[in-house]
Coordinates of C-alpha atoms and ligand atoms in Angstrom, one line a residue:
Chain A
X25 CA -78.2 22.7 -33.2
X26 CA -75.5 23.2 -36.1
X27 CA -73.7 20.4 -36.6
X28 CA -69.6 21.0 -37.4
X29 CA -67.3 18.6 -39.1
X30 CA -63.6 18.6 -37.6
X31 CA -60.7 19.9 -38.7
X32 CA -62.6 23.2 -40.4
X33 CA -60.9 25.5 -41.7
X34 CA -60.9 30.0 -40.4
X35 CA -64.0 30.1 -43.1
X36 CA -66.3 28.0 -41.1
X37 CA -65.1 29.5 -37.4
X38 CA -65.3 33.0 -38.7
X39 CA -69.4 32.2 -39.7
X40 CA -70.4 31.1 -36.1
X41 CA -72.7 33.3 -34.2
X42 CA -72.4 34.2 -30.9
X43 CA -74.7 32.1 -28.9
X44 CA -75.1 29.7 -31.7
X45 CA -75.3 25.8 -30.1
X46 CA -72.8 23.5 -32.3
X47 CA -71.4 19.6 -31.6
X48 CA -68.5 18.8 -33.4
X49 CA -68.1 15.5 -35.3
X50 CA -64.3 14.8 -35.9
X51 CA -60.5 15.4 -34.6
X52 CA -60.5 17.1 -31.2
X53 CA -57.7 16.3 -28.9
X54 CA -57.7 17.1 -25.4
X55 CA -55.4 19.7 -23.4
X56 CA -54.9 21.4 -20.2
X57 CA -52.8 23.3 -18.0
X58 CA -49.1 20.8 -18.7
X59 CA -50.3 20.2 -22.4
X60 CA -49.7 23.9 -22.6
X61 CA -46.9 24.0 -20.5
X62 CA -44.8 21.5 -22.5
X63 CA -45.7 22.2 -26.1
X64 CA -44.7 25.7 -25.5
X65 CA -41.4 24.6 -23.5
X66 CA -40.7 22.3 -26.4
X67 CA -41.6 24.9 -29.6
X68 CA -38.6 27.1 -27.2
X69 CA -36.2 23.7 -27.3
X70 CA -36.6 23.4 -31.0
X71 CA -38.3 20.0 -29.9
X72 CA -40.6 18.1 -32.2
X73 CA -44.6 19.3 -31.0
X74 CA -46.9 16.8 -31.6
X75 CA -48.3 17.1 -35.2
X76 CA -51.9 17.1 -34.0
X77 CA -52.2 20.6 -32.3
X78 CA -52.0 22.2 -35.8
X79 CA -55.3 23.9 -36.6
X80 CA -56.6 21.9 -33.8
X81 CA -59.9 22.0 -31.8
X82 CA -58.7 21.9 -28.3
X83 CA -60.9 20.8 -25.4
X84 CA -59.5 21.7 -22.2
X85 CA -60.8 18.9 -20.3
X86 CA -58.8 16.3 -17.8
X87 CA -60.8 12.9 -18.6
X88 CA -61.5 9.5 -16.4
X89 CA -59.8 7.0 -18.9
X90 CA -59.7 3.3 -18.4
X91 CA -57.4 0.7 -20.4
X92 CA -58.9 -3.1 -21.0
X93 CA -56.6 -6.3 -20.7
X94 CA -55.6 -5.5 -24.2
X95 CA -54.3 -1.8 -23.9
X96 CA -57.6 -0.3 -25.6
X97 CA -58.3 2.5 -23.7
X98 CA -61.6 4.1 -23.5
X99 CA -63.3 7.1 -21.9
X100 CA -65.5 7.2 -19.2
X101 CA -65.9 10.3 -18.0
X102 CA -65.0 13.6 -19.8
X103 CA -66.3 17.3 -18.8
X104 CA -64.5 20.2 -19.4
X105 CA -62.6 22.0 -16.6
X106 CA -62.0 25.4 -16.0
X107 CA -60.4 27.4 -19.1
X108 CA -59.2 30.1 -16.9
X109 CA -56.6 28.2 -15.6
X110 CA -54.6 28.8 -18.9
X111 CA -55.1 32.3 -19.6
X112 CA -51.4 33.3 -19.5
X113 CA -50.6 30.5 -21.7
X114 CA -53.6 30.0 -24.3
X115 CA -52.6 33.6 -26.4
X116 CA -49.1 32.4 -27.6
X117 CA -50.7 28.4 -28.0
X118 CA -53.2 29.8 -30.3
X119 CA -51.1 31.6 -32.1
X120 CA -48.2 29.2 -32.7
X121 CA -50.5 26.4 -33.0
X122 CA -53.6 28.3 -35.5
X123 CA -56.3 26.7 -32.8
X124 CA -59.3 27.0 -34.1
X125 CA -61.4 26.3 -31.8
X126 CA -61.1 25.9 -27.5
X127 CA -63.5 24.2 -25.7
X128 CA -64.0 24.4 -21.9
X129 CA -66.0 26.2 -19.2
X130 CA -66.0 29.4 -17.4
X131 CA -64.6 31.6 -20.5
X132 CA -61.2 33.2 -21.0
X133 CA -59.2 36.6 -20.3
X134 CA -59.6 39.5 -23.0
X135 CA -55.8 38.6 -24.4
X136 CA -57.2 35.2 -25.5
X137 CA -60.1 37.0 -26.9
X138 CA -57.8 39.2 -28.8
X139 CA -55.2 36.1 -30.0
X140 CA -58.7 34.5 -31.4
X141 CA -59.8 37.2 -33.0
X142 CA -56.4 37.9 -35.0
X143 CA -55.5 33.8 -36.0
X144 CA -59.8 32.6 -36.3
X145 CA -60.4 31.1 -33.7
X146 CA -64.1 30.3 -31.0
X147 CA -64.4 29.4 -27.7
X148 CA -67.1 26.8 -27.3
X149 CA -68.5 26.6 -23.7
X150 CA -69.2 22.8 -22.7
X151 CA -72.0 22.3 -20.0
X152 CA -69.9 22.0 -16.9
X153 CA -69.8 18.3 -14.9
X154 CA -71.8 16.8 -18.0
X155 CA -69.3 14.3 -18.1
X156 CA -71.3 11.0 -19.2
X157 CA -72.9 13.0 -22.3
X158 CA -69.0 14.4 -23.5
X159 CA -67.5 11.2 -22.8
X160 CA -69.9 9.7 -25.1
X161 CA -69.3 12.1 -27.9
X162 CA -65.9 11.7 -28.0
X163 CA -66.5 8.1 -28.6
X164 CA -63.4 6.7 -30.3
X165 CA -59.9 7.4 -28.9
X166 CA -57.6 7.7 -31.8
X167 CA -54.2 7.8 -29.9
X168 CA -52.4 10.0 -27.3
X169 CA -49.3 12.1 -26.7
X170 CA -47.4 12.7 -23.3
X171 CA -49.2 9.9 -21.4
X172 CA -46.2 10.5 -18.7
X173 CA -48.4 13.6 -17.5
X174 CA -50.4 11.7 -15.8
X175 CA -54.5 10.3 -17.0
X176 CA -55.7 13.8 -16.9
X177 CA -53.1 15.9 -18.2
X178 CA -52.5 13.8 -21.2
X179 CA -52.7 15.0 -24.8
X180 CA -55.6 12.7 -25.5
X181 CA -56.8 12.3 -29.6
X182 CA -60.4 11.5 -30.5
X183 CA -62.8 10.9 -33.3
X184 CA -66.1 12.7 -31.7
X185 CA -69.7 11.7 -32.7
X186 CA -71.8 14.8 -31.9
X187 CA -69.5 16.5 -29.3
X188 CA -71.9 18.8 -28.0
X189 CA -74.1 20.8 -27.1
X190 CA -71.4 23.8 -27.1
X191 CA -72.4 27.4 -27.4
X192 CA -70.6 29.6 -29.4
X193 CA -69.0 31.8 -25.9
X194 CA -65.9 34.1 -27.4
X195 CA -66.5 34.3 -31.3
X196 CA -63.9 35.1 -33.7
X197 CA -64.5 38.6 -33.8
X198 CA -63.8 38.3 -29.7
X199 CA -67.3 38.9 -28.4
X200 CA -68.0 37.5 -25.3
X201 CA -71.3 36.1 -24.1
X202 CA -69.6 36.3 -20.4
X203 CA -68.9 40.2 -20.8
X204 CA -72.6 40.6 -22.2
X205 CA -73.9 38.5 -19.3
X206 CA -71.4 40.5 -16.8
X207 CA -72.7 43.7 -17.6
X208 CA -76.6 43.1 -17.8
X209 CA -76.2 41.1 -14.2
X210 CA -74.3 44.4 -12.8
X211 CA -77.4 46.3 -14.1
X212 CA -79.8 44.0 -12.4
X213 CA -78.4 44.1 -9.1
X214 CA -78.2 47.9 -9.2
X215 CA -82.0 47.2 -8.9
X216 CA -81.9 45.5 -6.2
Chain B
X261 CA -84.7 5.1 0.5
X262 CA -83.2 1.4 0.2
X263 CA -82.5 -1.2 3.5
X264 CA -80.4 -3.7 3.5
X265 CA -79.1 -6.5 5.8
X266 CA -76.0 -5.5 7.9
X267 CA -72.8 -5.2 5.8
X268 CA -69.1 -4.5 6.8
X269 CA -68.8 -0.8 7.2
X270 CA -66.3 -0.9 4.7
X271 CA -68.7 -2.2 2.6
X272 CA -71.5 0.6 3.6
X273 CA -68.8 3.4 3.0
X274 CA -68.1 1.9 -0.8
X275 CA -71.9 1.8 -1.4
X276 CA -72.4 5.4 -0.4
X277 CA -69.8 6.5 -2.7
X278 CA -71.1 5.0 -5.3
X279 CA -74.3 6.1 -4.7
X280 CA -73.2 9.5 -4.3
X281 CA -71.2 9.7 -7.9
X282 CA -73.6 8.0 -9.8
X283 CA -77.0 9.4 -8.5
X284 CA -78.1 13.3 -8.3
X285 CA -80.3 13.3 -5.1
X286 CA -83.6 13.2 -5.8
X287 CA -84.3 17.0 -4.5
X288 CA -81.9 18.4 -6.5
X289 CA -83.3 16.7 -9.9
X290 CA -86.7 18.1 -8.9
X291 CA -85.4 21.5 -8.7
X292 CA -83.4 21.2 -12.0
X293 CA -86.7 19.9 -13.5
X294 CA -88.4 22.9 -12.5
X295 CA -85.8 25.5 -13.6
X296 CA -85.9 23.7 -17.3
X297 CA -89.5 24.6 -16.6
X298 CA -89.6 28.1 -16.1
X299 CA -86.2 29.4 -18.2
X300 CA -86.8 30.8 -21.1
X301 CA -83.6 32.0 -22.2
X302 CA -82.6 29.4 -25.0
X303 CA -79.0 29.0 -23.9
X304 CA -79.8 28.3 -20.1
X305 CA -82.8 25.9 -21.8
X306 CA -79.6 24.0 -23.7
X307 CA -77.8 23.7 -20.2
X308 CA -79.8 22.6 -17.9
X309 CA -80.9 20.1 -20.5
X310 CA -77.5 18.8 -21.0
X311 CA -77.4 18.4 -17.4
X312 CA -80.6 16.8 -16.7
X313 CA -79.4 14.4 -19.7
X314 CA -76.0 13.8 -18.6
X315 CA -77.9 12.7 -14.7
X316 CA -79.9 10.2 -16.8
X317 CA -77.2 8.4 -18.6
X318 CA -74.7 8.6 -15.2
X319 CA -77.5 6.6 -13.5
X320 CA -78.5 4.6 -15.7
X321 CA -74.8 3.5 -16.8
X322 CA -74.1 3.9 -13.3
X323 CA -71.1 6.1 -14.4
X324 CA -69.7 8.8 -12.1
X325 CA -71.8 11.8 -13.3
X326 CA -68.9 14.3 -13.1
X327 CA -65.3 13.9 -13.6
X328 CA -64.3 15.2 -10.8
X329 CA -65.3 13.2 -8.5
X330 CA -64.1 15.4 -6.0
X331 CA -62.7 15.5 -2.7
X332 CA -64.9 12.8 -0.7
X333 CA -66.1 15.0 2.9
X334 CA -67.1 12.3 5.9
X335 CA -69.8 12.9 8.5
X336 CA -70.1 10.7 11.4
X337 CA -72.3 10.7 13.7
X338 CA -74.4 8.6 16.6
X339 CA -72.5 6.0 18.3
X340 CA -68.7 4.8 16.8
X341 CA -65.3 4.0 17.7
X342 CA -62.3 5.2 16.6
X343 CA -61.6 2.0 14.0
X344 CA -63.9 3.7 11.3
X345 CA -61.5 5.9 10.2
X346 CA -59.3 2.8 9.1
X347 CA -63.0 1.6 7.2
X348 CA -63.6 4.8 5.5
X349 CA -59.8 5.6 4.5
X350 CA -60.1 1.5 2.7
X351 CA -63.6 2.3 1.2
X352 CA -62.2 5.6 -0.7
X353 CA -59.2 3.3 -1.7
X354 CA -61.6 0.4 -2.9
X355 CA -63.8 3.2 -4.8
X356 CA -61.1 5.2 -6.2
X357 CA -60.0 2.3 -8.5
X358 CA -63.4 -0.1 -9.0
X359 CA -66.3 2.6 -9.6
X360 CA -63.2 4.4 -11.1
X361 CA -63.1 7.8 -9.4
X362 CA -60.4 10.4 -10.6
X363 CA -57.1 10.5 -8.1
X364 CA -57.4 14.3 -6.5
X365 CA -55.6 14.1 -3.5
X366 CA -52.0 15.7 -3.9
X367 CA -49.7 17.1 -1.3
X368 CA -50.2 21.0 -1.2
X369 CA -46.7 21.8 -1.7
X370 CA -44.4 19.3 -3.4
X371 CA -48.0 18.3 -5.2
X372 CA -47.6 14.2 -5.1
X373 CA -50.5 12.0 -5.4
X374 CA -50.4 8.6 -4.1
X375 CA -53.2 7.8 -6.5
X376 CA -55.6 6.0 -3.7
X377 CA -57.2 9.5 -2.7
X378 CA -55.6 8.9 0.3
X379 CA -53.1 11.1 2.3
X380 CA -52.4 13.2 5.3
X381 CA -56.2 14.8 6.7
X382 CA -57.3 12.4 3.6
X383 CA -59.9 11.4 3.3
X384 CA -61.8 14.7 5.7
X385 CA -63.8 12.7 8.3
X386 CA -65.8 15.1 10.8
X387 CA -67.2 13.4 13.9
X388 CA -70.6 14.1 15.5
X389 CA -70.9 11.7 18.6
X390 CA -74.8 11.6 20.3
X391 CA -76.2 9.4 22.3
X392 CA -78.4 7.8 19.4
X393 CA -78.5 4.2 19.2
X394 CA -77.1 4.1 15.2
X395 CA -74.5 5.2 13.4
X396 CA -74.6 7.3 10.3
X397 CA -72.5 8.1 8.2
X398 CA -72.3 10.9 4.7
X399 CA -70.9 11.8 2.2
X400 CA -70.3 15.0 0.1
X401 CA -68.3 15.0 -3.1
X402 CA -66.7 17.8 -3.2
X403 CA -65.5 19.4 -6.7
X404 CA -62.0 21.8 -6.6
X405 CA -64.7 24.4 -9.3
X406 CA -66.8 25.1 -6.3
X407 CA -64.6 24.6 -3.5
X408 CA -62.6 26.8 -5.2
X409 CA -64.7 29.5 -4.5
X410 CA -65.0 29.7 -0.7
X411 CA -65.0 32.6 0.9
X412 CA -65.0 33.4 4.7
X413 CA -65.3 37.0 6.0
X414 CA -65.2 38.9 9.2
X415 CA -67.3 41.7 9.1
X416 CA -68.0 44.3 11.2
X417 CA -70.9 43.5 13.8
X418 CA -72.1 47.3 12.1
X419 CA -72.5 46.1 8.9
X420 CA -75.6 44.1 10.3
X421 CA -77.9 41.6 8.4
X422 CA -77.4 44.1 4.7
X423 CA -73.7 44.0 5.0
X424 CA -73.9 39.7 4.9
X425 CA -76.9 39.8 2.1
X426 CA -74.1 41.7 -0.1
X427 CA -71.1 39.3 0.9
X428 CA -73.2 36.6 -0.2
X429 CA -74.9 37.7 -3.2
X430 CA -71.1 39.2 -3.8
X431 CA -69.8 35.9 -3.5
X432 CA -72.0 34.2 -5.9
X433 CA -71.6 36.4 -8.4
X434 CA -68.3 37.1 -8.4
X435 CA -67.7 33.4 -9.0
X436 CA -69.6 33.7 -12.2
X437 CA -70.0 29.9 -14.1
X438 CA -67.0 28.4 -12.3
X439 CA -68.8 26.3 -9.7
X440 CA -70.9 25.4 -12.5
X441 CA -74.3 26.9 -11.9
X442 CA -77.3 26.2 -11.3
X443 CA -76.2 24.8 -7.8
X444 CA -76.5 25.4 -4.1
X445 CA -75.2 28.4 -1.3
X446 CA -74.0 26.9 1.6
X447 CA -73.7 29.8 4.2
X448 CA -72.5 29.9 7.4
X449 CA -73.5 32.5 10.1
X450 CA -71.5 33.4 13.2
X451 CA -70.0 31.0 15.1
X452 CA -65.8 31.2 15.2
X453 CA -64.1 31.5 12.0
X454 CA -63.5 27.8 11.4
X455 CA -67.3 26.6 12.7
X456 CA -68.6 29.5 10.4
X457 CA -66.9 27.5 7.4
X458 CA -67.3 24.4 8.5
X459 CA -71.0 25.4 9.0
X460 CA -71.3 26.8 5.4
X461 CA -70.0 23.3 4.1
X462 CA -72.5 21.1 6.5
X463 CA -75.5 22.9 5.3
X464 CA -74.7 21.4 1.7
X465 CA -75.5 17.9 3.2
X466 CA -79.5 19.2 3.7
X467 CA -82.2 18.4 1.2
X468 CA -83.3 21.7 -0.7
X469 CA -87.0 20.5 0.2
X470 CA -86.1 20.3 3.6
X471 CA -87.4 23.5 5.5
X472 CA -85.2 25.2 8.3
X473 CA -87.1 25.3 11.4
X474 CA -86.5 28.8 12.3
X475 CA -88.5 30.8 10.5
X476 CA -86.6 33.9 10.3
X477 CA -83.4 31.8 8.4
X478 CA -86.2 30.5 6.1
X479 CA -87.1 34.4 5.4
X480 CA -83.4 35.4 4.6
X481 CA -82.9 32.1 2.3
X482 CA -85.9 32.7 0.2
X483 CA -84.9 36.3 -0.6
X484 CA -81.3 35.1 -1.1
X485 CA -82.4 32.6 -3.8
X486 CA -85.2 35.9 -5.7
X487 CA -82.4 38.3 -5.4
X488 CA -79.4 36.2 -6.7
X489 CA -81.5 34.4 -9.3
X490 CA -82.3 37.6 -10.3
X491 CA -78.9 38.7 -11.4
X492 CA -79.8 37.2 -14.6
X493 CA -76.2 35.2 -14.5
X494 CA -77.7 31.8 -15.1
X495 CA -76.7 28.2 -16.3
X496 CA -72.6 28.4 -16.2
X497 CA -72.7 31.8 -16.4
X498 CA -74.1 31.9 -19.7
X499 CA -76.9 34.0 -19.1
X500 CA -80.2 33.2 -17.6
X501 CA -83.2 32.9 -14.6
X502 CA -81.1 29.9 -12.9
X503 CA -78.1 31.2 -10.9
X504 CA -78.9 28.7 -8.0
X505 CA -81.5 26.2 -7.0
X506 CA -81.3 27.1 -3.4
X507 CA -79.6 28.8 -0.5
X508 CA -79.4 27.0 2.6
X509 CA -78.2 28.9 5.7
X510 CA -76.9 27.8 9.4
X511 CA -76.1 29.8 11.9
X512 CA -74.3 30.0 15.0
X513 CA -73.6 33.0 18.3
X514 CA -70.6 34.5 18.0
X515 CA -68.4 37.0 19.9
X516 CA -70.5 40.5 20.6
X517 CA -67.1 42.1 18.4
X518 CA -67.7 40.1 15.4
X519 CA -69.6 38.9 12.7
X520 CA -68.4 35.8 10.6
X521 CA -70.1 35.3 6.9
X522 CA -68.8 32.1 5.1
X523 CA -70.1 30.9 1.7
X524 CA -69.6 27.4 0.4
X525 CA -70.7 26.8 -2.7
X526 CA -71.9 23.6 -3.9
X527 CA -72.3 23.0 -8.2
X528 CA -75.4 21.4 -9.5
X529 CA -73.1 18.3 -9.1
X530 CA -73.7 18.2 -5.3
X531 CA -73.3 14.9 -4.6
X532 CA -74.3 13.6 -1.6
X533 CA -75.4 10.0 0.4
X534 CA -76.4 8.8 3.6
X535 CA -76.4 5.1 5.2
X536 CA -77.7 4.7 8.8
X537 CA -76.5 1.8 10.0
X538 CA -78.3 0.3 12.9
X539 CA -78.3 -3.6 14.6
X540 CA -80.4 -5.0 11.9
X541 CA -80.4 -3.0 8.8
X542 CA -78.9 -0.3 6.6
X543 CA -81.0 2.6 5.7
X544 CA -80.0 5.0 2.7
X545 CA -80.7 8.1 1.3
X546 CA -79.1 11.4 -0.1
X547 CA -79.3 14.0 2.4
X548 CA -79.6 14.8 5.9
X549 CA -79.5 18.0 8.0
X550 CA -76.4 18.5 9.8
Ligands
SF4_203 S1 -67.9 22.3 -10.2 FE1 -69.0 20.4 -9.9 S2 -70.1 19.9 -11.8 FE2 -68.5 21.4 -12.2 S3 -66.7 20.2 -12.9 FE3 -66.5 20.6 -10.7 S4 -67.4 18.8 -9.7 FE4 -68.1 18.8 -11.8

């Protein structure tokens, strides 16, 4: 497994294989379908975006938080959810944003493929439901944004230990192990 | 299988759901085990590891194993009264904030959450009365990534036993890795169109080791599980041997003009506990057929 040190930079994201497994040791914050929703509404507003997104690695992923008696708040469970859910939105966000890297499950439309091919950009595929062995990567919470979106929607910030494993999905040329696996299961059931 | 001394059935309810989000049942680790076993593609290898990893530490830290912590399904069934529904509806409230499990429930439309799990048809509690001298009640958690994915379809009684093989296979495919695969096909056979869900759903509940007693449903799941599992779709759609661990069928007659096919799909997250609870002790476990 190839180990990746957060933020990195379109040199690094441009080098990683399709298929390759990675974790990530660094910044990643955490975004999902109102993350999206706002950042774009506020970039529109000529509202100050949260300085984090730039160049960010962006795991689409509604977490179980919890907050002690002194305010610290911790993670306790973290998988990622569905990535298809921001399709529509993810091809302007990585573009306005320079994302280099989504994580998430499930894969994304051909116009996200095509925004992450033109800015240098992955799509890392997280194990779906292994929420006790993310949680754990992302092991310090660094800070958050938008808390009034509710525990899951949140723009969450972490230092991660090991994030992983994550296989390289969409790369930055926009190959997708999903389209590769789509057409060789439509030859096998021909077969059948 | 653990017994206890007689509890509260509040109390019963909260130690089934925590059972349920913190424990994979037992049949459906073996079967994990034996996919990691036999998979040789290296990217399925890396998921089903990760899995089988992340069901270790959930258990051990006695952590939900999955964020979602779904949607919690009731069965109830033997001898009860009507007051349960007040027990259950407190347990899910107790639960929802002490093991913590993630607020789901929302209002369809104006999309509220009372943040207890807990609204109108909330928590879904179906009733089995017999004449059995116990009462037992399960639990599914159900995830929105595979419920998301339920299908019901009236075919034509012409399109016979092939035309349900494809809707299913269909259905499982077409899904791809967003009920996070490897899990389980819950189908439903016959039956009107809400029992031929509802049927799809129950047959979740039943251990994968658990054979069906007619042998001609056994026939159709076993060539259900070669044929999708050779799609080649895999681990979260990622490519791979694993597409599911099993395929569990029920069926039901239905009217000579129709033909009802329902697919529930369940993710290798299928979470599931039982507590019989009889005069003098509690008996649990993490499956039951329905
Ligand atoms: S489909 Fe199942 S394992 Fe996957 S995220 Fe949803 S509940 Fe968890």
């Amino acid at each position: 497994m190839r180990s990746l040190y957060a933020p990195f930079d379109e040199k690094t994201v441009r080098s990683l294989k399709l298929g390759e497994i990675v974790n990530i040791t660094g910044a990643v914050v955490t975004g999902r379908d109102e993350v999206h929703i706002r950042a774009l509404e506020y970039l529109d507003e000529g509202k100050e975006v949260p300085q984090c997104l730039n160049e960010a690695v962006l795991y689409h992923c509604g977490p179980i938080m919890v907050q002690d008696d002194k305010g610290t708040w911790s993670v306790v469970a973290a998988g990622p959810t569905t990535s298809a859910r921001m399709n529509t939105l993810e091809p302007r966000f990585i573009r306005e944003f320079k994302i280099r890297a989504i994580i998430g499950k499930g894969g994304m439309s051909k116009e996200v493929a095509e925004a992450m091919k033109e800015v240098g950009c992955v799509y890392l595929a997280a194990t779906g439901g292994a929420a006790v062995s993310y949680a754990e990567g992302l092991s310090r919470v660094t800070g958050y944004d938008w808390l009034d979106l509710g525990m899951p929607e949140a723009l969450w910030h972490f230092q991660t230990r090991a994030l992983g494993p994550l296989v390289v999905a969409i790369d930055a040329e926009g190959n997708s192990l999903y389209e590769k696996v789509r057409e060789k299961v439509a030859e096998n059931l021909k077969k059948l | 299988m653990v017994v206890k001394l007689p509890e509260p059935t509040e109390k019963v309810v909260e130690n089934i759901l925590r059972l349920a989000n913190t424990k994979l049942p037992e049949d459906i680790g073996w079967a994990l085990e034996a996919a990691a076993g036999w998979e040789t593609n290296p990217t399925a290898q890396s998921q089903i590891g990760a899995i089988l990893e992340n069901v270790r530490k959930a258990e051990h830290m006695y952590k939900p194993m999955c964020q979602d912590t779904g949607i919690p399904i009731f069965y109830v069934r033997g001898k009860f009264d009507s007051s349960i529904a007040k027990d259950i509806a407190q347990a899910v409230e107790n639960c929802t904030k002490a093991i913590p499990m993630r607020p789901n429930t929302v209002d369809p439309i104006i999309r509220i959450n009372n943040g207890n799990n807990l609204g109108p048809g909330m928590p879904a509690v179906h009733y089995i009365p017999t004449d059995d001298d116990f009462t037992e009640i399960s639990v599914m958690l159900k995830g929105a990534g595979s419920e998301n994915m339920t299908r019901l379809k009236m075919l034509n009684p012409s399109d016979g036993i092939e035309g349900v093989k494809k809707f299913i296979i269909d259905s499982v495919i077409d899904a791809g890795g967003r009920p996070c695969p490897p899990g389980i096909v819950g189908v439903g056979i016959g039956g009107t169109a809400d029992e031929c869900v509802a049927m799809a759903k129950r047959a979740l509940m039943e251990p994968l080791d658990m054979e069906d007693p007619d042998p001609e449903i056994q026939a159709l799941e076993e060539e259900l599980f070669v044929k999708i599992n050779s799609s080649g779709l895999g681990p979260m759609g990622l490519g791979g041997d694993t597409t599911v661990l099993g395929v569990k069928i029920r069926k039901a007659f239905c009217h000579t003009a129709s033909l009802p096919v329902a697919v529930n799909i369940g993710c290798w997250a299928t979470r599931r506990a039982v507590a019989r609870i009889t005069d003098n002790d509690v008996i649990y476990s993490q499956g039951v057929r329905l």
